[in-house]
Amino acid sequence: MLARRLVDAGQPTPAWAAQGLEAQLFATTRPGLIAPDIQPLFLSWVYPLVAQLLHPYSRGEMRLRSADPTDAPRYDPRVFSDPRDLETLVDNLELLREIAAQEALYEWIDVEAIPGPGLRSREQLRDHARATVVSGHHQIGTARMGLDAASVVDAQLRALIAAQPELAADVLADTITAFDGLHPDDTDALVRTALAWFEFRGSTAAVGKRLHLHRNTVLHRLERIEKLTGAAFAVPAGAALLYVTLQAWLLRTPGEHTI
């Protein structure tokens, strides 16, 4: 959720200095929070200062409009249905006013245009937030990750595989069976190397240090995996397939698999 605060410029931002988003701040509005709950944004065009709520308590809903799959669904964001969100956003607006009042910004700010110096009380700022709030979001996916009943996958993508082993066996048949013809010790060495490669984000030097292997040995093992499975670590789709395959293999072979 975002609400606006706009100030008239005391002087224009030089063209060479305009970055669009000049600065941002992660902050907490009250003690006891384990993470910031607001993210004020400082933009360069006509100096808008944007109050942004990071973790809203309000929950919206989406429902089918009809039995026709081509009909757009009914969506109700239910903004401010939880009063804590409104209070946090007002706290954010007050923080922006405090920042804008700093001496270092005197020459850059002439007057507050929105919501305006006449709106001082929290109730007035609540009305302003209700009138100007918009949604700000970055889509990242539709499969919820977590450990509760509503989650689709856990942090290692194992929940989906464990819940639907027949699906995993079908989708991963070619890659997961590629290890079946190897000696168990050989398979374990390849799997541990691949898991370490993912843990260290593709750093073969870090993998070698962790497993006490020469870098060329690490590269040789990764190449063997690619030849066995037909998937390449350097290709995003291939790396994703290999990662899920490794998780499925770990579930299929219970026991200690440390790297």
CSV table of N, CA, C and O in Angstrom, one decimal, residues 169 172-181 228 245 252:
chain,number,residue,atom,x,y,z
A,169,ALA,N,7.5,-38.9,-10.1
A,169,ALA,CA,8.1,-40.1,-10.9
A,169,ALA,C,7.9,-39.9,-12.4
A,169,ALA,O,8.8,-40.3,-13.1
A,172,LEU,N,10.0,-36.5,-13.5
A,172,LEU,CA,11.5,-36.6,-13.3
A,172,LEU,C,12.0,-38.0,-13.8
A,172,LEU,O,13.2,-38.3,-13.4
A,173,ALA,N,11.2,-38.8,-14.5
A,173,ALA,CA,11.6,-40.2,-14.8
A,173,ALA,C,13.0,-40.2,-15.4
A,173,ALA,O,13.8,-41.0,-15.0
A,174,ASP,N,13.2,-39.4,-16.5
A,174,ASP,CA,14.4,-39.5,-17.2
A,174,ASP,C,15.7,-39.1,-16.4
A,174,ASP,O,16.7,-39.7,-16.5
A,175,THR,N,15.5,-38.0,-15.6
A,175,THR,CA,16.7,-37.5,-14.9
A,175,THR,C,16.9,-38.3,-13.6
A,175,THR,O,18.1,-38.6,-13.3
A,176,ILE,N,15.9,-38.7,-12.8
A,176,ILE,CA,16.1,-39.3,-11.5
A,176,ILE,C,16.6,-40.7,-11.7
A,176,ILE,O,17.4,-41.3,-10.9
A,177,THR,N,16.2,-41.4,-12.8
A,177,THR,CA,16.7,-42.8,-13.0
A,177,THR,C,18.1,-42.8,-13.7
A,177,THR,O,18.7,-43.9,-13.8
A,178,ALA,N,18.6,-41.7,-14.0
A,178,ALA,CA,19.9,-41.6,-14.6
A,178,ALA,C,21.0,-42.1,-13.6
A,178,ALA,O,22.1,-42.5,-14.1
A,179,PHE,N,20.7,-42.0,-12.3
A,179,PHE,CA,21.7,-42.4,-11.3
A,179,PHE,C,21.6,-43.9,-10.9
A,179,PHE,O,22.4,-44.4,-10.2
A,180,ASP,N,20.5,-44.5,-11.4
A,180,ASP,CA,20.2,-45.9,-11.0
A,180,ASP,C,21.3,-46.9,-11.3
A,180,ASP,O,21.6,-47.9,-10.6
A,181,GLY,N,22.0,-46.7,-12.4
A,181,GLY,CA,23.0,-47.7,-12.9
A,181,GLY,C,24.4,-47.5,-12.2
A,181,GLY,O,25.3,-48.3,-12.5
A,228,LEU,N,24.8,-37.6,-17.8
A,228,LEU,CA,23.8,-38.7,-17.3
A,228,LEU,C,22.4,-38.2,-17.5
A,228,LEU,O,21.5,-39.0,-17.9
A,245,THR,N,15.2,-32.6,-9.2
A,245,THR,CA,15.6,-34.1,-9.3
A,245,THR,C,16.4,-34.5,-8.0
A,245,THR,O,16.2,-35.5,-7.5
A,252,ARG,N,13.7,-40.2,-2.0
A,252,ARG,CA,13.7,-41.6,-2.4
A,252,ARG,C,14.7,-42.4,-1.7
A,252,ARG,O,14.6,-43.6,-1.5
